[in-house]
Amino acid sequence: MKYKSMEELLMAASTMPKCRIALVNPYQKLTWMSLAQVEDLKIEFICIGEENKMIGFPKLKWASIKTVDDENEAINAAIELIYNGQADILMNGLANPKKIFELIMKAEKLNERKPILSHIGLFEIPAYSKKMLFITDAGANITPDLVTKVEITKNVVNIAHILGYENPNVAIITPIEQVNPKNLPSTVDAAAISQMGKTGQLGKCTVDGPLALDNAISERAAKIKNIKSPVAGNADILVVHDIESGNILYKILTQLTESKVAATVAGVFYPIAMPSRTDSLANRIHSMALTKVLSLSEMQEN
Amino acid sequence: MKRIETFDELKEATQQGEPAKIAVVNADNDDVLLSLQSANREGYIKGYLIGDKNGINQVSIRNEINISDFEVIHSNNETSAAFIALELVRSMQADIIMKGNISTGKLLSVLLDRERGIRAGKLLSHVSIFQLPGKSGFKFMSDAAINIKPTCFEKISICQNAIKIANALGYMLPKVALITPFEKVFLDEIPSTIDAALISKMGERGQIAEACFDGPISLDIALSPEAAKEKGYSGLIKGDADIFIVHDLETGNVFYKALIYFVDCTVSGIIAGAQVPIVLTSRADHDYTKHLSIITAVYLSRIDKKDELNEV
């Protein structure tokens, strides 16, 4: 089913059976507070970190503690729990995200896989007519080339499928809606990805680009520019050019609007929750709910 | 000088005085004439409509727009229409240039023409001026429309153009945030962080006047004191940036459009760096944005004139 609001996603997560999160370096007060508030979500946490940094950690029936000596050991222990089937989701507290990506990739390589990890934010935006909107990649890939952007697109389409979007509308975001090979490489990438969408190479979805942000999310703007596209004004997913533009969009939405966000990192067989240090308490909880729903929906599909 | 905090204050400050004279390049366009009409009715502007005479008349009749305060100057070629506008500026007959039915690229190339162009600063850049909910005063952002991938040197000029506009609106020593995804310098991976570090240092040494600088800094810290506190940020700017300089057009464009469509805030825009303010609105801009952009240009053209008098 498609979730029309963050509230529905939270509801869905709390009605699903239990799942287990391996939480790395839970050293931040905000992380502790978020854990204390999610009894309803029916998540069991295995909190992995250095003992002296977890002094004062709240006593919770649904959280156990596993102590390690350093960051590497904490991350590896979490990955091991997942590979052994003892945890379903990897979540970051205060470990270096780069280190986490590195060790995740190392484990994947041992299994002869070489995935591309990408960050996905699922937003509920009051000012958007459709409310729910995926934005990728605002956190994992810095300046993705075309090949990486294609994988980023596949990752987000896959996540949308799991969440009940049968045929999501994907907009590849650029500053203008014309292809401009001379000055704007992003428009060339967008044209290529959008043709690949048509040939079915990206899974079931409708892709269009280059589209400027206003064309993607405002029917009025698309109409003024005379853009005829099923995606224009009607996007479910925005794929942005790089981390600079993704980060701006992410932060404008979280800092300047009443939007809610749930974030995950996709690309491997298990969901990853990677809240930013400055994410609000509510958005941390949304991310837990999202990864739980992803984890259990995936299991149902298999 | 008292700083102007809202668009209402800007309107009030601009309404006094004679209407400014605007030269519109290829004025035969419904949107453009409609936005001129409202500014003209409120007494902000009069001036010149350059372009195809028949076309301009047809548009004005079709939309029932009274253009009697404007002189129509016929030109059947967009480049020559742009040069006519430049001549009007040079002979002090026009205070502002506005883009009509001409591509941005073409207009810019005329403005930057080696012999006849009217560039004043090192480059032309787009500056967005906006008010944020819950914050006092204007904020400025650049560049959302012109410079695609500015070099570090070009970014310095982009800063200077934005600072000049902020100063003109009464923001003395504005805080300039050089926005990047992170607060650290990443030498191999994120060039914006290197540019930001360099420009901040130059600012600190007084090499860029009339402002103070911080960066690399991420948008959340530049906007929110709470985020700055949470990240333990000890830089100059902690949620109180006045000017936001972004890495490239991709980022600026998303910034501008997200402000309009997601934050629902009021925005005006101006091209800075020429001898007169230049109004360049997009078809998809809201009417209010077009209106405010014209008023901003009128205000800035008066300040520029005052500056000239002071210099003499």
PDB file of N, CA and C in Angstrom, chain A residues 28 30 98 125 127-128 133 135 139 142-143 173-177 183-184 186-187 212-214 217-218 220-221 224-226 238 240-245 247-249 251-253 255-257 276-278, chain B residues 31 132-133 135 148-149 179-183 186 189-190 192-193 218-220 223-224 227 230-232 246-251 253-259 261-264 282-287:
ATOM      1  N   GLN A  28      24.564  10.068  21.261  1.00  0.00           N
ATOM      2  CA  GLN A  28      23.934  11.382  21.266  1.00  0.00           C
ATOM      3  C   GLN A  28      22.657  11.333  22.104  1.00  0.00           C
ATOM      4  N   LEU A  30      19.988  12.927  21.714  1.00  0.00           N
ATOM      5  CA  LEU A  30      18.800  12.851  20.846  1.00  0.00           C
ATOM      6  C   LEU A  30      18.501  11.409  20.432  1.00  0.00           C
ATOM      7  N   LYS A  98      31.155   7.854   6.463  1.00  0.00           N
ATOM      8  CA  LYS A  98      32.090   7.359   5.453  1.00  0.00           C
ATOM      9  C   LYS A  98      32.644   5.985   5.846  1.00  0.00           C
ATOM     10  N   ILE A 125       5.512  16.947   2.569  1.00  0.00           N
ATOM     11  CA  ILE A 125       5.674  18.397   2.404  1.00  0.00           C
ATOM     12  C   ILE A 125       4.304  19.059   2.347  1.00  0.00           C
ATOM     13  N   ALA A 127       3.322  21.953   1.489  1.00  0.00           N
ATOM     14  CA  ALA A 127       3.027  22.813   0.331  1.00  0.00           C
ATOM     15  C   ALA A 127       2.948  22.047  -0.983  1.00  0.00           C
ATOM     16  N   TYR A 128       3.230  20.751  -0.980  1.00  0.00           N
ATOM     17  CA  TYR A 128       3.202  19.985  -2.224  1.00  0.00           C
ATOM     18  C   TYR A 128       1.853  19.291  -2.382  1.00  0.00           C
ATOM     19  N   LEU A 133       7.019  12.858  -1.141  1.00  0.00           N
ATOM     20  CA  LEU A 133       8.004  13.056  -2.201  1.00  0.00           C
ATOM     21  C   LEU A 133       9.344  12.446  -1.776  1.00  0.00           C
ATOM     22  N   ILE A 135      13.341  12.263  -2.250  1.00  0.00           N
ATOM     23  CA  ILE A 135      14.438  13.065  -2.782  1.00  0.00           C
ATOM     24  C   ILE A 135      15.743  12.299  -2.620  1.00  0.00           C
ATOM     25  N   GLY A 139      22.908  12.750   0.417  1.00  0.00           N
ATOM     26  CA  GLY A 139      23.824  12.432   1.503  1.00  0.00           C
ATOM     27  C   GLY A 139      24.951  11.457   1.229  1.00  0.00           C
ATOM     28  N   ILE A 142      28.715  12.214  -3.736  1.00  0.00           N
ATOM     29  CA  ILE A 142      29.040  13.626  -3.786  1.00  0.00           C
ATOM     30  C   ILE A 142      28.777  14.231  -5.160  1.00  0.00           C
ATOM     31  N   THR A 143      29.481  13.736  -6.175  1.00  0.00           N
ATOM     32  CA  THR A 143      29.185  14.187  -7.541  1.00  0.00           C
ATOM     33  C   THR A 143      29.002  12.943  -8.409  1.00  0.00           C
ATOM     34  N   ILE A 173      16.236  16.257 -11.869  1.00  0.00           N
ATOM     35  CA  ILE A 173      16.210  17.707 -11.663  1.00  0.00           C
ATOM     36  C   ILE A 173      17.474  18.405 -12.183  1.00  0.00           C
ATOM     37  N   THR A 174      17.246  19.482 -12.920  1.00  0.00           N
ATOM     38  CA  THR A 174      18.309  20.299 -13.513  1.00  0.00           C
ATOM     39  C   THR A 174      17.833  21.764 -13.417  1.00  0.00           C
ATOM     40  N   PRO A 175      18.687  22.730 -13.746  1.00  0.00           N
ATOM     41  CA  PRO A 175      18.205  24.117 -13.652  1.00  0.00           C
ATOM     42  C   PRO A 175      17.212  24.497 -14.762  1.00  0.00           C
ATOM     43  N   ILE A 176      17.305  23.853 -15.919  1.00  0.00           N
ATOM     44  CA  ILE A 176      16.402  24.208 -17.025  1.00  0.00           C
ATOM     45  C   ILE A 176      15.849  22.934 -17.652  1.00  0.00           C
ATOM     46  N   GLU A 177      14.843  23.075 -18.513  1.00  0.00           N
ATOM     47  CA  GLU A 177      14.207  21.879 -19.042  1.00  0.00           C
ATOM     48  C   GLU A 177      14.686  21.513 -20.451  1.00  0.00           C
ATOM     49  N   ASN A 183      26.849  23.563 -21.800  1.00  0.00           N
ATOM     50  CA  ASN A 183      27.073  24.199 -20.499  1.00  0.00           C
ATOM     51  C   ASN A 183      26.570  23.426 -19.291  1.00  0.00           C
ATOM     52  N   LEU A 184      25.596  22.555 -19.494  1.00  0.00           N
ATOM     53  CA  LEU A 184      24.979  21.915 -18.331  1.00  0.00           C
ATOM     54  C   LEU A 184      24.964  20.390 -18.459  1.00  0.00           C
ATOM     55  N   SER A 186      24.369  18.209 -16.360  1.00  0.00           N
ATOM     56  CA  SER A 186      23.251  17.559 -15.669  1.00  0.00           C
ATOM     57  C   SER A 186      22.085  17.322 -16.619  1.00  0.00           C
ATOM     58  N   THR A 187      21.918  18.201 -17.616  1.00  0.00           N
ATOM     59  CA  THR A 187      20.790  18.029 -18.536  1.00  0.00           C
ATOM     60  C   THR A 187      21.028  16.852 -19.475  1.00  0.00           C
ATOM     61  N   ALA A 212      13.271  21.318 -14.415  1.00  0.00           N
ATOM     62  CA  ALA A 212      13.629  22.187 -13.293  1.00  0.00           C
ATOM     63  C   ALA A 212      12.690  21.868 -12.132  1.00  0.00           C
ATOM     64  N   LEU A 213      13.122  22.188 -10.928  1.00  0.00           N
ATOM     65  CA  LEU A 213      12.341  21.829  -9.741  1.00  0.00           C
ATOM     66  C   LEU A 213      10.882  22.296  -9.847  1.00  0.00           C
ATOM     67  N   ASP A 214      10.680  23.526 -10.308  1.00  0.00           N
ATOM     68  CA  ASP A 214       9.300  24.024 -10.378  1.00  0.00           C
ATOM     69  C   ASP A 214       8.459  23.221 -11.376  1.00  0.00           C
ATOM     70  N   ILE A 217       7.260  19.858  -9.717  1.00  0.00           N
ATOM     71  CA  ILE A 217       6.340  19.800  -8.586  1.00  0.00           C
ATOM     72  C   ILE A 217       5.167  20.772  -8.693  1.00  0.00           C
ATOM     73  N   SER A 218       5.152  21.614  -9.727  1.00  0.00           N
ATOM     74  CA  SER A 218       4.039  22.556  -9.849  1.00  0.00           C
ATOM     75  C   SER A 218       3.396  22.420 -11.227  1.00  0.00           C
ATOM     76  N   ARG A 220       1.196  24.291 -12.441  1.00  0.00           N
ATOM     77  CA  ARG A 220       1.106  25.631 -13.014  1.00  0.00           C
ATOM     78  C   ARG A 220       2.406  25.981 -13.738  1.00  0.00           C
ATOM     79  N   ALA A 221       3.538  25.760 -13.072  1.00  0.00           N
ATOM     80  CA  ALA A 221       4.829  26.087 -13.683  1.00  0.00           C
ATOM     81  C   ALA A 221       5.043  25.261 -14.950  1.00  0.00           C
ATOM     82  N   ILE A 224       2.881  26.729 -17.757  1.00  0.00           N
ATOM     83  CA  ILE A 224       3.414  27.986 -18.304  1.00  0.00           C
ATOM     84  C   ILE A 224       4.569  27.691 -19.262  1.00  0.00           C
ATOM     85  N   LYS A 225       5.392  26.734 -18.905  1.00  0.00           N
ATOM     86  CA  LYS A 225       6.537  26.392 -19.757  1.00  0.00           C
ATOM     87  C   LYS A 225       6.142  25.434 -20.877  1.00  0.00           C
ATOM     88  N   ASN A 226       4.844  25.097 -20.911  1.00  0.00           N
ATOM     89  CA  ASN A 226       4.326  24.250 -21.982  1.00  0.00           C
ATOM     90  C   ASN A 226       4.994  22.875 -22.019  1.00  0.00           C
ATOM     91  N   LEU A 238      12.294  12.862  -6.819  1.00  0.00           N
ATOM     92  CA  LEU A 238      13.233  13.807  -7.429  1.00  0.00           C
ATOM     93  C   LEU A 238      14.637  13.227  -7.324  1.00  0.00           C
ATOM     94  N   VAL A 240      18.319  14.459  -7.772  1.00  0.00           N
ATOM     95  CA  VAL A 240      19.042  15.726  -7.950  1.00  0.00           C
ATOM     96  C   VAL A 240      20.444  15.479  -8.487  1.00  0.00           C
ATOM     97  N   HIS A 241      21.072  16.560  -8.958  1.00  0.00           N
ATOM     98  CA  HIS A 241      22.347  16.434  -9.670  1.00  0.00           C
ATOM     99  C   HIS A 241      23.503  15.982  -8.783  1.00  0.00           C
ATOM    100  N   ASP A 242      23.618  16.588  -7.614  1.00  0.00           N
ATOM    101  CA  ASP A 242      24.755  16.242  -6.767  1.00  0.00           C
ATOM    102  C   ASP A 242      24.439  16.562  -5.304  1.00  0.00           C
ATOM    103  N   ILE A 243      25.434  16.365  -4.449  1.00  0.00           N
ATOM    104  CA  ILE A 243      25.189  16.541  -3.021  1.00  0.00           C
ATOM    105  C   ILE A 243      24.956  18.015  -2.680  1.00  0.00           C
ATOM    106  N   GLU A 244      25.547  18.928  -3.462  1.00  0.00           N
ATOM    107  CA  GLU A 244      25.356  20.357  -3.182  1.00  0.00           C
ATOM    108  C   GLU A 244      23.870  20.715  -3.289  1.00  0.00           C
ATOM    109  N   SER A 245      23.273  20.353  -4.433  1.00  0.00           N
ATOM    110  CA  SER A 245      21.883  20.740  -4.634  1.00  0.00           C
ATOM    111  C   SER A 245      20.951  19.896  -3.765  1.00  0.00           C
ATOM    112  N   ASN A 247      21.599  18.599  -0.828  1.00  0.00           N
ATOM    113  CA  ASN A 247      21.733  19.050   0.547  1.00  0.00           C
ATOM    114  C   ASN A 247      20.946  20.327   0.807  1.00  0.00           C
ATOM    115  N   ILE A 248      20.998  21.245  -0.153  1.00  0.00           N
ATOM    116  CA  ILE A 248      20.243  22.500  -0.038  1.00  0.00           C
ATOM    117  C   ILE A 248      18.744  22.208   0.065  1.00  0.00           C
ATOM    118  N   LEU A 249      18.280  21.333  -0.821  1.00  0.00           N
ATOM    119  CA  LEU A 249      16.855  21.012  -0.842  1.00  0.00           C
ATOM    120  C   LEU A 249      16.440  20.370   0.485  1.00  0.00           C
ATOM    121  N   LYS A 251      17.841  20.607   3.387  1.00  0.00           N
ATOM    122  CA  LYS A 251      17.914  21.508   4.540  1.00  0.00           C
ATOM    123  C   LYS A 251      16.880  22.614   4.487  1.00  0.00           C
ATOM    124  N   ILE A 252      16.535  23.056   3.292  1.00  0.00           N
ATOM    125  CA  ILE A 252      15.446  24.036   3.200  1.00  0.00           C
ATOM    126  C   ILE A 252      14.167  23.396   3.729  1.00  0.00           C
ATOM    127  N   LEU A 253      13.921  22.161   3.304  1.00  0.00           N
ATOM    128  CA  LEU A 253      12.688  21.505   3.741  1.00  0.00           C
ATOM    129  C   LEU A 253      12.673  21.260   5.240  1.00  0.00           C
ATOM    130  N   GLN A 255      14.578  22.805   7.611  1.00  0.00           N
ATOM    131  CA  GLN A 255      14.776  23.993   8.454  1.00  0.00           C
ATOM    132  C   GLN A 255      13.681  25.044   8.273  1.00  0.00           C
ATOM    133  N   LEU A 256      13.133  25.142   7.086  1.00  0.00           N
ATOM    134  CA  LEU A 256      12.256  26.281   6.798  1.00  0.00           C
ATOM    135  C   LEU A 256      10.800  25.900   6.554  1.00  0.00           C
ATOM    136  N   THR A 257      10.474  24.637   6.554  1.00  0.00           N
ATOM    137  CA  THR A 257       9.079  24.251   6.348  1.00  0.00           C
ATOM    138  C   THR A 257       8.668  23.272   7.443  1.00  0.00           C
ATOM    139  N   SER A 276      20.885  12.400  10.290  1.00  0.00           N
ATOM    140  CA  SER A 276      21.942  13.400  10.397  1.00  0.00           C
ATOM    141  C   SER A 276      21.993  13.870  11.848  1.00  0.00           C
ATOM    142  N   ARG A 277      23.154  14.372  12.239  1.00  0.00           N
ATOM    143  CA  ARG A 277      23.321  14.807  13.625  1.00  0.00           C
ATOM    144  C   ARG A 277      22.280  15.832  14.038  1.00  0.00           C
ATOM    145  N   THR A 278      21.847  16.637  13.069  1.00  0.00           N
ATOM    146  CA  THR A 278      20.902  17.700  13.418  1.00  0.00           C
ATOM    147  C   THR A 278      19.450  17.333  13.118  1.00  0.00           C
TER     148      THR A 278
ATOM    149  N   ASP B  31       3.224  38.715 -20.338  1.00  0.00           N
ATOM    150  CA  ASP B  31       3.664  38.711 -18.935  1.00  0.00           C
ATOM    151  C   ASP B  31       4.408  39.986 -18.568  1.00  0.00           C
ATOM    152  N   LEU B 132      12.315  35.313   5.236  1.00  0.00           N
ATOM    153  CA  LEU B 132      12.033  33.966   5.728  1.00  0.00           C
ATOM    154  C   LEU B 132      11.037  34.021   6.873  1.00  0.00           C
ATOM    155  N   PRO B 133      10.127  33.038   6.900  1.00  0.00           N
ATOM    156  CA  PRO B 133       9.168  33.010   8.011  1.00  0.00           C
ATOM    157  C   PRO B 133       9.910  32.908   9.345  1.00  0.00           C
ATOM    158  N   LYS B 135      11.958  34.964  10.692  1.00  0.00           N
ATOM    159  CA  LYS B 135      13.235  35.673  10.808  1.00  0.00           C
ATOM    160  C   LYS B 135      13.016  37.124  10.418  1.00  0.00           C
ATOM    161  N   ILE B 148      26.999  29.487 -14.206  1.00  0.00           N
ATOM    162  CA  ILE B 148      26.733  28.049 -14.147  1.00  0.00           C
ATOM    163  C   ILE B 148      27.670  27.333 -13.182  1.00  0.00           C
ATOM    164  N   LYS B 149      28.946  27.479 -13.423  1.00  0.00           N
ATOM    165  CA  LYS B 149      29.918  26.841 -12.534  1.00  0.00           C
ATOM    166  C   LYS B 149      31.017  27.839 -12.213  1.00  0.00           C
ATOM    167  N   ILE B 179      28.064  28.521   1.360  1.00  0.00           N
ATOM    168  CA  ILE B 179      27.323  27.299   1.677  1.00  0.00           C
ATOM    169  C   ILE B 179      27.899  26.067   0.973  1.00  0.00           C
ATOM    170  N   THR B 180      28.084  25.030   1.760  1.00  0.00           N
ATOM    171  CA  THR B 180      28.605  23.748   1.275  1.00  0.00           C
ATOM    172  C   THR B 180      27.819  22.641   1.995  1.00  0.00           C
ATOM    173  N   PRO B 181      27.994  21.391   1.576  1.00  0.00           N
ATOM    174  CA  PRO B 181      27.237  20.339   2.282  1.00  0.00           C
ATOM    175  C   PRO B 181      27.752  20.079   3.705  1.00  0.00           C
ATOM    176  N   PHE B 182      29.022  20.384   3.968  1.00  0.00           N
ATOM    177  CA  PHE B 182      29.601  20.094   5.279  1.00  0.00           C
ATOM    178  C   PHE B 182      30.399  21.285   5.798  1.00  0.00           C
ATOM    179  N   GLU B 183      30.815  21.201   7.055  1.00  0.00           N
ATOM    180  CA  GLU B 183      31.558  22.324   7.646  1.00  0.00           C
ATOM    181  C   GLU B 183      33.057  22.115   7.615  1.00  0.00           C
ATOM    182  N   PHE B 186      37.146  19.478   2.501  1.00  0.00           N
ATOM    183  CA  PHE B 186      37.461  18.171   1.912  1.00  0.00           C
ATOM    184  C   PHE B 186      38.263  18.414   0.641  1.00  0.00           C
ATOM    185  N   GLU B 189      37.548  15.792  -2.391  1.00  0.00           N
ATOM    186  CA  GLU B 189      36.218  15.399  -2.828  1.00  0.00           C
ATOM    187  C   GLU B 189      35.266  16.546  -3.095  1.00  0.00           C
ATOM    188  N   ILE B 190      35.343  17.609  -2.302  1.00  0.00           N
ATOM    189  CA  ILE B 190      34.302  18.635  -2.411  1.00  0.00           C
ATOM    190  C   ILE B 190      34.919  20.012  -2.641  1.00  0.00           C
ATOM    191  N   SER B 192      33.781  22.821  -3.428  1.00  0.00           N
ATOM    192  CA  SER B 192      33.112  23.991  -2.847  1.00  0.00           C
ATOM    193  C   SER B 192      33.682  24.309  -1.470  1.00  0.00           C
ATOM    194  N   THR B 193      34.128  23.290  -0.752  1.00  0.00           N
ATOM    195  CA  THR B 193      34.638  23.547   0.599  1.00  0.00           C
ATOM    196  C   THR B 193      35.993  24.264   0.555  1.00  0.00           C
ATOM    197  N   SER B 218      27.318  24.642   6.386  1.00  0.00           N
ATOM    198  CA  SER B 218      26.143  24.051   5.751  1.00  0.00           C
ATOM    199  C   SER B 218      24.921  24.905   6.035  1.00  0.00           C
ATOM    200  N   LEU B 219      23.915  24.720   5.211  1.00  0.00           N
ATOM    201  CA  LEU B 219      22.759  25.606   5.265  1.00  0.00           C
ATOM    202  C   LEU B 219      22.061  25.560   6.621  1.00  0.00           C
ATOM    203  N   ASP B 220      22.027  24.392   7.250  1.00  0.00           N
ATOM    204  CA  ASP B 220      21.300  24.328   8.527  1.00  0.00           C
ATOM    205  C   ASP B 220      21.971  25.197   9.592  1.00  0.00           C
ATOM    206  N   LEU B 223      21.323  28.843   8.918  1.00  0.00           N
ATOM    207  CA  LEU B 223      19.937  29.247   9.150  1.00  0.00           C
ATOM    208  C   LEU B 223      19.483  29.117  10.596  1.00  0.00           C
ATOM    209  N   SER B 224      20.046  28.158  11.313  1.00  0.00           N
ATOM    210  CA  SER B 224      19.454  27.823  12.599  1.00  0.00           C
ATOM    211  C   SER B 224      20.469  27.814  13.738  1.00  0.00           C
ATOM    212  N   ALA B 227      20.765  24.337  15.230  1.00  0.00           N
ATOM    213  CA  ALA B 227      21.607  23.390  14.490  1.00  0.00           C
ATOM    214  C   ALA B 227      23.074  23.678  14.772  1.00  0.00           C
ATOM    215  N   GLU B 230      23.795  22.237  18.154  1.00  0.00           N
ATOM    216  CA  GLU B 230      23.796  20.776  18.140  1.00  0.00           C
ATOM    217  C   GLU B 230      25.084  20.229  17.537  1.00  0.00           C
ATOM    218  N   LYS B 231      25.576  20.910  16.476  1.00  0.00           N
ATOM    219  CA  LYS B 231      26.806  20.446  15.839  1.00  0.00           C
ATOM    220  C   LYS B 231      28.053  20.992  16.548  1.00  0.00           C
ATOM    221  N   GLY B 232      27.856  21.775  17.611  1.00  0.00           N
ATOM    222  CA  GLY B 232      28.992  22.336  18.329  1.00  0.00           C
ATOM    223  C   GLY B 232      29.807  23.277  17.457  1.00  0.00           C
ATOM    224  N   VAL B 246      25.986  30.128  -2.902  1.00  0.00           N
ATOM    225  CA  VAL B 246      25.995  28.685  -3.153  1.00  0.00           C
ATOM    226  C   VAL B 246      27.025  28.337  -4.212  1.00  0.00           C
ATOM    227  N   HIS B 247      27.306  27.044  -4.313  1.00  0.00           N
ATOM    228  CA  HIS B 247      28.421  26.580  -5.139  1.00  0.00           C
ATOM    229  C   HIS B 247      28.209  26.801  -6.633  1.00  0.00           C
ATOM    230  N   ASP B 248      27.027  26.491  -7.111  1.00  0.00           N
ATOM    231  CA  ASP B 248      26.826  26.565  -8.557  1.00  0.00           C
ATOM    232  C   ASP B 248      25.352  26.805  -8.890  1.00  0.00           C
ATOM    233  N   LEU B 249      25.082  26.853 -10.188  1.00  0.00           N
ATOM    234  CA  LEU B 249      23.718  27.130 -10.649  1.00  0.00           C
ATOM    235  C   LEU B 249      22.745  26.014 -10.256  1.00  0.00           C
ATOM    236  N   GLU B 250      23.202  24.770 -10.313  1.00  0.00           N
ATOM    237  CA  GLU B 250      22.328  23.646  -9.936  1.00  0.00           C
ATOM    238  C   GLU B 250      21.770  23.901  -8.534  1.00  0.00           C
ATOM    239  N   THR B 251      22.667  24.277  -7.631  1.00  0.00           N
ATOM    240  CA  THR B 251      22.298  24.468  -6.239  1.00  0.00           C
ATOM    241  C   THR B 251      21.450  25.720  -6.055  1.00  0.00           C
ATOM    242  N   ASN B 253      19.605  27.269  -8.200  1.00  0.00           N
ATOM    243  CA  ASN B 253      18.299  27.127  -8.827  1.00  0.00           C
ATOM    244  C   ASN B 253      17.339  26.337  -7.935  1.00  0.00           C
ATOM    245  N   VAL B 254      17.847  25.252  -7.351  1.00  0.00           N
ATOM    246  CA  VAL B 254      17.025  24.463  -6.433  1.00  0.00           C
ATOM    247  C   VAL B 254      16.668  25.300  -5.199  1.00  0.00           C
ATOM    248  N   PHE B 255      17.628  26.064  -4.709  1.00  0.00           N
ATOM    249  CA  PHE B 255      17.423  26.938  -3.546  1.00  0.00           C
ATOM    250  C   PHE B 255      16.262  27.900  -3.838  1.00  0.00           C
ATOM    251  N   TYR B 256      16.376  28.609  -4.949  1.00  0.00           N
ATOM    252  CA  TYR B 256      15.386  29.620  -5.339  1.00  0.00           C
ATOM    253  C   TYR B 256      13.999  28.995  -5.478  1.00  0.00           C
ATOM    254  N   LYS B 257      13.932  27.888  -6.194  1.00  0.00           N
ATOM    255  CA  LYS B 257      12.623  27.285  -6.467  1.00  0.00           C
ATOM    256  C   LYS B 257      12.022  26.621  -5.234  1.00  0.00           C
ATOM    257  N   ALA B 258      12.866  26.068  -4.385  1.00  0.00           N
ATOM    258  CA  ALA B 258      12.347  25.476  -3.141  1.00  0.00           C
ATOM    259  C   ALA B 258      11.785  26.570  -2.232  1.00  0.00           C
ATOM    260  N   LEU B 259      12.448  27.734  -2.223  1.00  0.00           N
ATOM    261  CA  LEU B 259      11.936  28.854  -1.418  1.00  0.00           C
ATOM    262  C   LEU B 259      10.526  29.220  -1.868  1.00  0.00           C
ATOM    263  N   TYR B 261       8.338  27.408  -3.883  1.00  0.00           N
ATOM    264  CA  TYR B 261       7.296  26.383  -3.933  1.00  0.00           C
ATOM    265  C   TYR B 261       7.107  25.621  -2.628  1.00  0.00           C
ATOM    266  N   PHE B 262       8.141  25.488  -1.824  1.00  0.00           N
ATOM    267  CA  PHE B 262       7.993  24.703  -0.594  1.00  0.00           C
ATOM    268  C   PHE B 262       7.874  25.589   0.647  1.00  0.00           C
ATOM    269  N   VAL B 263       8.649  26.672   0.673  1.00  0.00           N
ATOM    270  CA  VAL B 263       8.623  27.536   1.851  1.00  0.00           C
ATOM    271  C   VAL B 263       7.512  28.586   1.710  1.00  0.00           C
ATOM    272  N   ASP B 264       7.111  28.825   0.451  1.00  0.00           N
ATOM    273  CA  ASP B 264       6.079  29.803   0.182  1.00  0.00           C
ATOM    274  C   ASP B 264       6.517  31.193   0.645  1.00  0.00           C
ATOM    275  N   SER B 282      11.400  35.169 -14.774  1.00  0.00           N
ATOM    276  CA  SER B 282      11.088  33.975 -15.552  1.00  0.00           C
ATOM    277  C   SER B 282       9.576  33.922 -15.742  1.00  0.00           C
ATOM    278  N   ARG B 283       9.163  33.339 -16.868  1.00  0.00           N
ATOM    279  CA  ARG B 283       7.735  33.235 -17.136  1.00  0.00           C
ATOM    280  C   ARG B 283       7.002  32.574 -15.968  1.00  0.00           C
ATOM    281  N   ALA B 284       7.678  31.596 -15.366  1.00  0.00           N
ATOM    282  CA  ALA B 284       7.007  30.828 -14.327  1.00  0.00           C
ATOM    283  C   ALA B 284       7.017  31.536 -12.970  1.00  0.00           C
ATOM    284  N   ASP B 285       7.721  32.673 -12.878  1.00  0.00           N
ATOM    285  CA  ASP B 285       7.704  33.415 -11.611  1.00  0.00           C
ATOM    286  C   ASP B 285       6.284  33.874 -11.283  1.00  0.00           C
ATOM    287  N   HIS B 286       5.989  33.968  -9.993  1.00  0.00           N
ATOM    288  CA  HIS B 286       4.687  34.490  -9.600  1.00  0.00           C
ATOM    289  C   HIS B 286       4.615  35.982  -9.934  1.00  0.00           C
ATOM    290  N   ASP B 287       3.399  36.467 -10.166  1.00  0.00           N
ATOM    291  CA  ASP B 287       3.227  37.884 -10.509  1.00  0.00           C
ATOM    292  C   ASP B 287       3.838  38.792  -9.445  1.00  0.00           C
TER     293      ASP B 287
END
